Coordinates of C-alpha atoms and ligand atoms in Angstrom, one line a residue:
M1395 CA -49.4 -25.8 -13.7
I1396 CA -45.6 -25.8 -12.6
P1397 CA -46.0 -22.6 -10.1
V1398 CA -43.1 -20.0 -10.0
F1399 CA -42.9 -21.0 -6.5
K1400 CA -45.0 -22.9 -3.7
P1401 CA -43.6 -23.5 0.1
L1402 CA -42.3 -26.4 1.3
I1403 CA -44.0 -27.0 4.9
S1404 CA -42.3 -30.3 6.4
K1405 CA -43.7 -32.4 8.9
K1406 CA -41.3 -30.8 11.5
D1407 CA -42.6 -27.5 10.7
K1408 CA -45.8 -28.5 11.4
I1409 CA -45.0 -30.1 14.7
S1410 CA -43.3 -26.8 15.9
V1411 CA -46.2 -24.4 14.8
L1412 CA -48.3 -27.0 16.8
R1413 CA -45.9 -26.8 20.0
A1414 CA -45.8 -22.8 20.0
L1415 CA -49.8 -23.1 19.6
N1416 CA -49.9 -25.3 22.6
N1417 CA -48.0 -23.2 24.3
G1418 CA -49.9 -20.2 23.8
E1419 CA -47.7 -18.5 22.1
I1420 CA -50.2 -17.2 19.9
S1421 CA -49.4 -13.3 19.7
G1422 CA -47.5 -10.8 21.7
N1423 CA -43.8 -10.3 21.2
F1424 CA -41.7 -12.2 23.3
G1425 CA -42.5 -15.4 23.5
K1426 CA -39.9 -18.0 23.9
T1427 CA -39.9 -19.4 20.7
I1428 CA -39.3 -15.6 18.7
N1429 CA -36.4 -14.9 21.0
I1430 CA -35.0 -18.5 20.1
F1431 CA -35.4 -17.5 16.5
E1432 CA -34.4 -14.3 16.5
K1433 CA -31.3 -15.6 18.8
K1434 CA -30.4 -18.1 15.8
F1435 CA -30.8 -16.0 13.0
A1436 CA -28.8 -13.2 14.7
Q1437 CA -25.7 -15.9 14.6
Y1438 CA -26.7 -17.5 11.3
I1439 CA -26.0 -13.7 9.9
G1440 CA -23.1 -13.4 12.3
C1441 CA -24.6 -10.0 13.8
K1442 CA -25.1 -9.3 17.3
Y1443 CA -29.1 -8.7 16.9
A1444 CA -32.1 -9.7 14.7
S1445 CA -35.5 -8.4 15.9
T1446 CA -38.7 -10.1 14.1
T1447 CA -41.1 -8.3 12.5
S1448 CA -44.6 -8.9 10.9
S1449 CA -43.3 -8.9 7.3
G1450 CA -40.1 -7.6 5.4
T1451 CA -42.4 -4.6 4.5
T1452 CA -42.5 -3.7 8.1
A1453 CA -38.8 -4.4 8.7
L1454 CA -37.7 -1.8 6.1
Q1455 CA -40.2 0.8 7.3
V1456 CA -38.7 0.3 11.2
A1457 CA -35.4 -0.1 9.6
V1458 CA -35.4 3.3 8.0
A1459 CA -37.1 4.7 11.4
A1460 CA -34.2 3.6 13.7
L1461 CA -31.6 5.5 11.8
N1462 CA -33.5 9.0 13.2
L1463 CA -32.8 11.0 9.8
N1464 CA -34.5 14.5 9.4
K1465 CA -37.7 14.4 7.7
G1466 CA -37.2 15.0 4.3
S1467 CA -33.7 13.5 3.8
E1468 CA -33.1 11.9 0.5
I1469 CA -32.6 7.9 0.1
I1470 CA -31.1 6.3 -2.8
I1471 CA -32.6 3.0 -3.5
S1472 CA -32.8 0.3 -6.2
S1473 CA -35.1 1.1 -9.0
C1474 CA -35.4 -2.9 -9.8
T1475 CA -37.0 -4.1 -6.2
N1476 CA -40.4 -4.7 -4.5
I1477 CA -42.2 -1.4 -3.8
A1478 CA -41.5 -2.3 -0.3
T1479 CA -38.2 -0.6 -0.3
A1480 CA -39.6 2.5 -1.8
L1481 CA -42.6 2.1 0.7
A1482 CA -40.5 2.6 3.8
V1483 CA -38.5 5.7 2.5
V1484 CA -42.0 7.6 1.8
H1485 CA -43.7 6.3 5.1
N1486 CA -40.6 7.7 6.9
G1487 CA -41.3 11.2 5.2
H1488 CA -37.9 11.2 3.2
I1489 CA -37.4 11.1 -0.8
P1490 CA -36.9 8.1 -2.7
I1491 CA -34.3 8.4 -5.3
P1492 CA -34.6 5.3 -7.3
I1493 CA -31.3 4.5 -9.2
D1494 CA -31.0 2.7 -12.3
S1495 CA -30.0 -1.3 -13.1
D1496 CA -26.7 -2.6 -14.1
L1497 CA -27.6 -4.5 -16.9
D1498 CA -25.1 -7.2 -16.3
S1499 CA -26.1 -8.2 -12.6
W1500 CA -29.2 -6.4 -12.5
N1501 CA -28.6 -4.9 -9.2
I1502 CA -28.1 -0.8 -8.3
D1503 CA -25.6 0.2 -10.8
V1504 CA -23.3 1.5 -8.5
K1505 CA -21.6 3.7 -11.0
K1506 CA -24.6 5.9 -11.2
I1507 CA -25.1 6.6 -7.6
E1508 CA -22.4 9.3 -7.0
A1509 CA -23.9 11.6 -9.4
Q1510 CA -27.2 11.7 -7.6
I1511 CA -25.7 12.1 -4.0
N1512 CA -26.0 15.5 -2.4
K1513 CA -26.4 17.5 0.9
K1514 CA -30.0 16.0 1.4
T1515 CA -28.3 12.7 0.7
K1516 CA -28.4 10.5 3.9
A1517 CA -28.9 6.7 3.0
I1518 CA -28.9 4.7 0.6
I1519 CA -30.9 1.0 0.6
V1520 CA -29.2 -1.6 -1.9
V1521 CA -31.2 -4.7 -2.7
H1522 CA -29.4 -8.1 -3.5
F1523 CA -32.2 -8.8 -6.6
L1524 CA -33.0 -12.4 -6.5
G1525 CA -30.6 -13.2 -4.4
N1526 CA -27.3 -11.9 -6.0
P1527 CA -25.1 -10.1 -3.5
V1528 CA -24.4 -6.0 -4.7
N1529 CA -21.4 -4.8 -5.1
M1530 CA -21.0 -3.6 -1.4
K1531 CA -17.3 -2.3 -2.0
K1532 CA -18.4 0.9 -3.9
I1533 CA -21.5 1.4 -1.5
T1534 CA -19.0 1.0 1.7
Y1535 CA -17.0 3.7 -0.2
L1536 CA -19.5 5.8 -0.5
K1537 CA -20.8 5.5 2.6
K1538 CA -17.5 6.6 4.3
K1539 CA -16.6 9.3 1.6
Y1540 CA -20.5 10.9 2.0
N1541 CA -21.2 10.0 5.6
L1542 CA -24.3 8.0 4.7
K1543 CA -26.4 5.0 6.4
I1544 CA -26.7 1.6 4.4
I1545 CA -29.5 -0.7 4.5
E1546 CA -29.4 -4.1 2.8
D1547 CA -32.6 -5.0 1.7
A1548 CA -31.9 -8.7 1.5
A1549 CA -35.4 -9.8 1.5
E1550 CA -34.4 -12.4 -1.3
A1551 CA -30.8 -13.1 -0.1
H1552 CA -30.9 -15.3 2.9
G1553 CA -27.3 -17.2 3.2
A1554 CA -25.8 -15.2 -0.1
K1555 CA -22.4 -14.2 0.5
L1556 CA -19.5 -11.6 -0.3
N1557 CA -16.1 -12.5 0.7
N1558 CA -16.9 -15.2 2.4
K1559 CA -19.0 -12.5 4.5
M1560 CA -22.8 -13.1 5.1
I1561 CA -25.2 -10.6 3.1
G1562 CA -27.1 -8.9 6.2
N1563 CA -24.0 -7.9 8.1
L1564 CA -22.4 -5.9 5.6
S1565 CA -23.9 -2.6 6.5
D1566 CA -25.7 -0.7 9.4
I1567 CA -29.2 -2.4 9.1
S1568 CA -30.5 -5.1 6.9
C1569 CA -33.8 -6.2 6.5
F1570 CA -35.1 -9.9 5.8
S1571 CA -38.4 -11.3 4.1
F1572 CA -40.1 -14.8 5.6
Y1573 CA -43.2 -14.6 3.1
A1574 CA -44.2 -17.8 1.5
N1575 CA -42.0 -17.7 -1.3
K1576 CA -39.0 -16.8 0.2
V1577 CA -35.8 -19.0 1.2
L1578 CA -37.2 -19.1 4.4
T1579 CA -40.9 -18.7 5.4
S1580 CA -42.7 -18.1 8.6
G1581 CA -46.1 -17.5 6.3
E1582 CA -45.7 -13.3 6.7
G1583 CA -42.7 -12.3 8.7
G1584 CA -39.5 -10.4 8.1
M1585 CA -36.5 -9.8 10.2
V1586 CA -34.3 -6.6 11.3
C1587 CA -30.8 -7.5 11.9
T1588 CA -27.8 -5.2 13.2
N1589 CA -24.7 -4.7 14.9
N1590 CA -25.7 -1.2 16.3
T1591 CA -27.4 -1.6 20.1
S1592 CA -29.1 2.0 19.5
Y1593 CA -31.1 1.0 16.1
F1594 CA -32.0 -2.4 17.9
K1595 CA -33.7 -0.8 21.0
K1596 CA -35.3 1.6 18.3
V1597 CA -36.9 -1.3 16.1
N1598 CA -37.7 -3.3 19.4
L1599 CA -39.9 -0.2 20.4
L1600 CA -41.3 0.8 17.3
K1601 CA -42.8 -2.4 16.2
N1602 CA -44.4 -3.2 19.7
L1603 CA -46.6 0.4 19.7
G1604 CA -43.6 1.9 21.6
F1605 CA -44.0 0.1 25.0
E1606 CA -41.8 1.3 27.5
K1607 CA -41.6 1.0 31.1
P1608 CA -43.8 2.3 32.8
R1609 CA -46.2 0.5 30.9
F1610 CA -48.9 2.5 29.1
I1611 CA -47.2 5.8 28.9
H1612 CA -45.9 5.9 25.6
N1613 CA -43.1 8.6 24.2
V1614 CA -42.9 7.4 20.5
L1615 CA -45.6 6.8 18.1
G1616 CA -45.2 3.4 17.7
F1617 CA -46.6 0.3 15.2
N1618 CA -47.8 -3.2 15.9
F1619 CA -45.6 -4.7 13.5
R1620 CA -44.9 -8.0 15.8
M1621 CA -44.6 -11.2 14.6
S1622 CA -46.3 -14.0 16.8
G1623 CA -44.7 -17.4 18.1
M1624 CA -46.4 -19.7 16.1
Q1625 CA -44.8 -17.7 12.9
A1626 CA -41.6 -17.4 15.0
A1627 CA -42.2 -21.5 15.3
L1628 CA -42.3 -21.7 11.3
G1629 CA -39.4 -19.7 10.7
L1630 CA -37.3 -21.7 13.3
S1631 CA -38.1 -24.8 12.4
Q1632 CA -37.2 -23.5 8.7
L1633 CA -33.6 -22.1 9.5
K1634 CA -32.5 -25.4 11.2
E1635 CA -33.1 -26.5 7.1
V1636 CA -31.4 -23.6 5.4
K1637 CA -28.1 -25.7 4.0
K1638 CA -30.2 -28.1 2.4
I1639 CA -32.4 -25.0 1.1
L1640 CA -29.3 -23.2 -0.4
I1641 CA -28.0 -26.5 -1.8
K1642 CA -31.3 -27.3 -3.6
K1643 CA -31.6 -23.7 -5.0
I1644 CA -28.1 -23.2 -6.3
K1645 CA -28.4 -27.1 -7.9
I1646 CA -31.9 -25.9 -9.6
A1647 CA -30.0 -22.6 -11.1
K1648 CA -27.2 -25.0 -12.8
L1649 CA -29.4 -27.2 -14.4
Y1650 CA -31.1 -24.0 -15.9
K1651 CA -28.1 -22.4 -16.9
S1652 CA -26.5 -25.2 -18.1
E1653 CA -29.6 -26.3 -20.3
L1654 CA -30.2 -23.0 -21.5
K1655 CA -26.5 -21.7 -21.8
N1656 CA -26.4 -22.2 -25.5
L1657 CA -29.2 -20.0 -26.3
K1658 CA -28.1 -16.5 -27.5
N1659 CA -31.8 -14.8 -26.3
I1660 CA -31.6 -15.6 -23.1
I1661 CA -29.4 -14.3 -20.6
F1662 CA -28.5 -15.2 -16.9
A1663 CA -27.4 -12.0 -14.1
K1664 CA -23.8 -11.9 -13.7
E1665 CA -22.1 -12.2 -10.6
E1666 CA -19.6 -10.3 -8.6
K1667 CA -16.1 -11.4 -7.6
N1668 CA -16.1 -13.7 -4.6
S1669 CA -19.5 -13.6 -4.4
K1670 CA -22.2 -16.8 -3.5
N1671 CA -25.3 -16.0 -5.3
I1672 CA -28.2 -18.3 -3.5
Y1673 CA -30.5 -17.8 -6.5
W1674 CA -34.0 -17.1 -4.6
Q1675 CA -35.5 -17.2 -8.1
V1676 CA -34.2 -18.2 -11.2
G1677 CA -34.2 -14.8 -13.5
I1678 CA -33.8 -14.7 -16.8
R1679 CA -33.9 -11.9 -19.9
I1680 CA -35.4 -12.6 -22.7
K1681 CA -33.8 -10.4 -25.5
G1682 CA -35.3 -9.6 -29.0
N1683 CA -38.8 -8.5 -28.5
L1684 CA -39.8 -12.0 -27.5
K1685 CA -40.9 -12.0 -23.9
N1686 CA -44.5 -12.0 -24.0
K1687 CA -44.9 -14.4 -27.0
L1688 CA -42.5 -16.7 -24.9
T1689 CA -44.6 -16.3 -21.5
K1690 CA -47.7 -17.0 -23.5
Y1691 CA -46.2 -20.5 -24.5
L1692 CA -45.1 -21.3 -21.3
K1693 CA -48.3 -20.7 -19.6
K1694 CA -50.4 -22.5 -22.5
N1695 CA -47.9 -25.4 -22.0
G1696 CA -48.6 -25.3 -18.2
V1697 CA -45.4 -23.4 -17.0
D1698 CA -45.9 -20.3 -14.4
I1699 CA -43.3 -17.4 -14.5
R1700 CA -43.3 -14.1 -13.0
D1701 CA -42.8 -10.6 -14.4
F1702 CA -39.9 -8.5 -12.7
F1703 CA -40.2 -5.6 -11.3
Y1704 CA -41.6 -2.4 -12.9
S1705 CA -39.2 0.5 -12.3
M1706 CA -39.3 2.1 -8.9
R1707 CA -39.0 5.7 -10.9
N1708 CA -41.8 5.2 -12.9
Q1709 CA -44.6 4.0 -10.5
P1710 CA -47.8 6.0 -10.5
C1711 CA -48.2 6.1 -6.7
L1712 CA -44.3 7.3 -6.2
K1713 CA -44.6 9.9 -8.9
K1714 CA -45.5 13.0 -6.3
F1715 CA -42.6 11.6 -4.0
I1716 CA -39.4 11.3 -6.3
P1717 CA -38.0 14.6 -7.7
K1718 CA -38.0 15.6 -11.6
K1719 CA -34.3 15.7 -11.6
V1720 CA -33.9 12.1 -11.2
P1721 CA -33.0 10.4 -14.2
E1722 CA -34.8 8.1 -16.5
T1723 CA -34.0 4.4 -15.3
Y1724 CA -33.3 2.7 -19.0
N1725 CA -32.0 -0.5 -17.7
S1726 CA -34.5 -0.7 -15.4
N1727 CA -37.2 -0.8 -17.8
I1728 CA -35.3 -3.1 -20.2
L1729 CA -35.3 -5.5 -17.0
W1730 CA -39.2 -5.0 -17.0
E1731 CA -39.9 -5.8 -20.5
E1732 CA -37.2 -8.4 -20.9
G1733 CA -37.1 -10.2 -17.6
I1734 CA -39.0 -13.0 -16.1
Y1735 CA -38.3 -15.5 -13.3
L1736 CA -38.8 -19.2 -13.9
P1737 CA -40.2 -22.0 -11.6
S1738 CA -38.1 -22.4 -8.6
S1739 CA -39.8 -24.2 -6.2
H1740 CA -37.5 -25.8 -3.3
D1741 CA -38.7 -29.4 -4.1
I1742 CA -39.1 -28.6 -8.0
K1743 CA -38.2 -31.7 -9.7
D1744 CA -35.1 -32.2 -12.4
K1745 CA -37.4 -33.3 -14.8
E1746 CA -39.6 -30.2 -14.6
I1747 CA -36.8 -28.0 -15.0
L1748 CA -35.9 -29.9 -18.1
Y1749 CA -39.3 -30.0 -19.3
I1750 CA -39.4 -26.1 -18.8
C1751 CA -36.1 -26.0 -20.5
N1752 CA -37.2 -28.2 -23.7
L1753 CA -40.4 -26.1 -24.2
I1754 CA -37.9 -22.7 -24.2
K1755 CA -35.3 -24.7 -26.8
K1756 CA -38.3 -25.4 -29.3
F1757 CA -39.3 -22.0 -28.6
M1758 CA -36.6 -20.4 -29.3
K1759 CA -35.6 -22.9 -32.7
Ligands
LIG54 C1 -36.6 -6.9 -2.5 C2 -37.6 -7.2 -1.7 N1 -37.9 -6.2 -0.8 C3 -38.9 -6.4 0.6 C4 -40.0 -7.5 0.0 C5 -41.4 -7.4 1.2 O1 -41.1 -8.4 2.1 P1 -42.6 -8.6 2.3 O2 -43.9 -9.2 1.7 O3 -42.4 -9.9 3.8 O4 -43.0 -7.5 3.0 C6 -40.2 -8.3 -0.9 C7 -40.9 -9.3 -1.0 O5 -41.7 -9.7 -1.0 C8 -38.9 -8.2 -1.7 O6 -38.8 -8.7 -2.4

């Protein structure tokens, strides 16, 4: 089976983890390697601060908390995203307002946001879906007009750019994931990035059980969302290779695109002007009600695929938190019905991509 993704752990990665292990950096928050990883990641994104967390999900959880919004605030989210984006809103006692997707970029439809803004709206969480940057110009316009906070969920977009600026540095706070299938991995892990000192301090406090001085006197209800030194060592080692990884990711997407470009039922996402899509995973839309048959055919021939996300608007676990007034997300529903990711491992071979493309071409004949 050609997997959708498998992590690439190099010899250098293993040495880096072993070094942290030998140094006893196995738990706790403030090992040497964690500090270096945070510093280097902040430098990479170009922001002042970066704070490691135990996952992308917990990064989002503390990022929303750091905004200090009144309970019951409405937070606009992308409807086509991992459930983690919505969970961060709900677990913080806020109301998620999922907005439909744009059928060209597959990102949040920025034209549909303003109609959902009211006095209770305090923030927007945008997701750079599959590594394709959101139109942040329009988001920044809404931020200024309505005095909103913006979080970028950049879990899928390490190294992506818009107008030559790094994704993850275009908002108040951004969150990254280092889950095994991401551009960079630390096993499990996440990062919160910001230029705001008080958000940074709040994130550090919340993720570390609310420990302050004097120790064991706690003023805030915190969590243990810490990354370990061993995980940071893996993340740091992978970060050193990020340029090479991104070149490979873009090469994978180019090959898929050039091979499948003449198939009228296969559609790739459109990109914003002056953006750098890093193609975390190569997604396609399969038109003509053919997705299920094609995915069965691919699996039968040894090719694994993954569906796109099911719209947050219709998630059973979110139903009671989403106000009835929130419009149906017809485009996200289409993406769910038509969208798949194709295998995009960092070390997938050209001949494997060609094999997959030939299967798709044969199926579409
Ligand atoms: C857009 C998005 N947000 C958040 C997450 C959650 O990250 P993690 O799995 O590290 O908790 C993911 C994926 O895993 C994601 O794709």
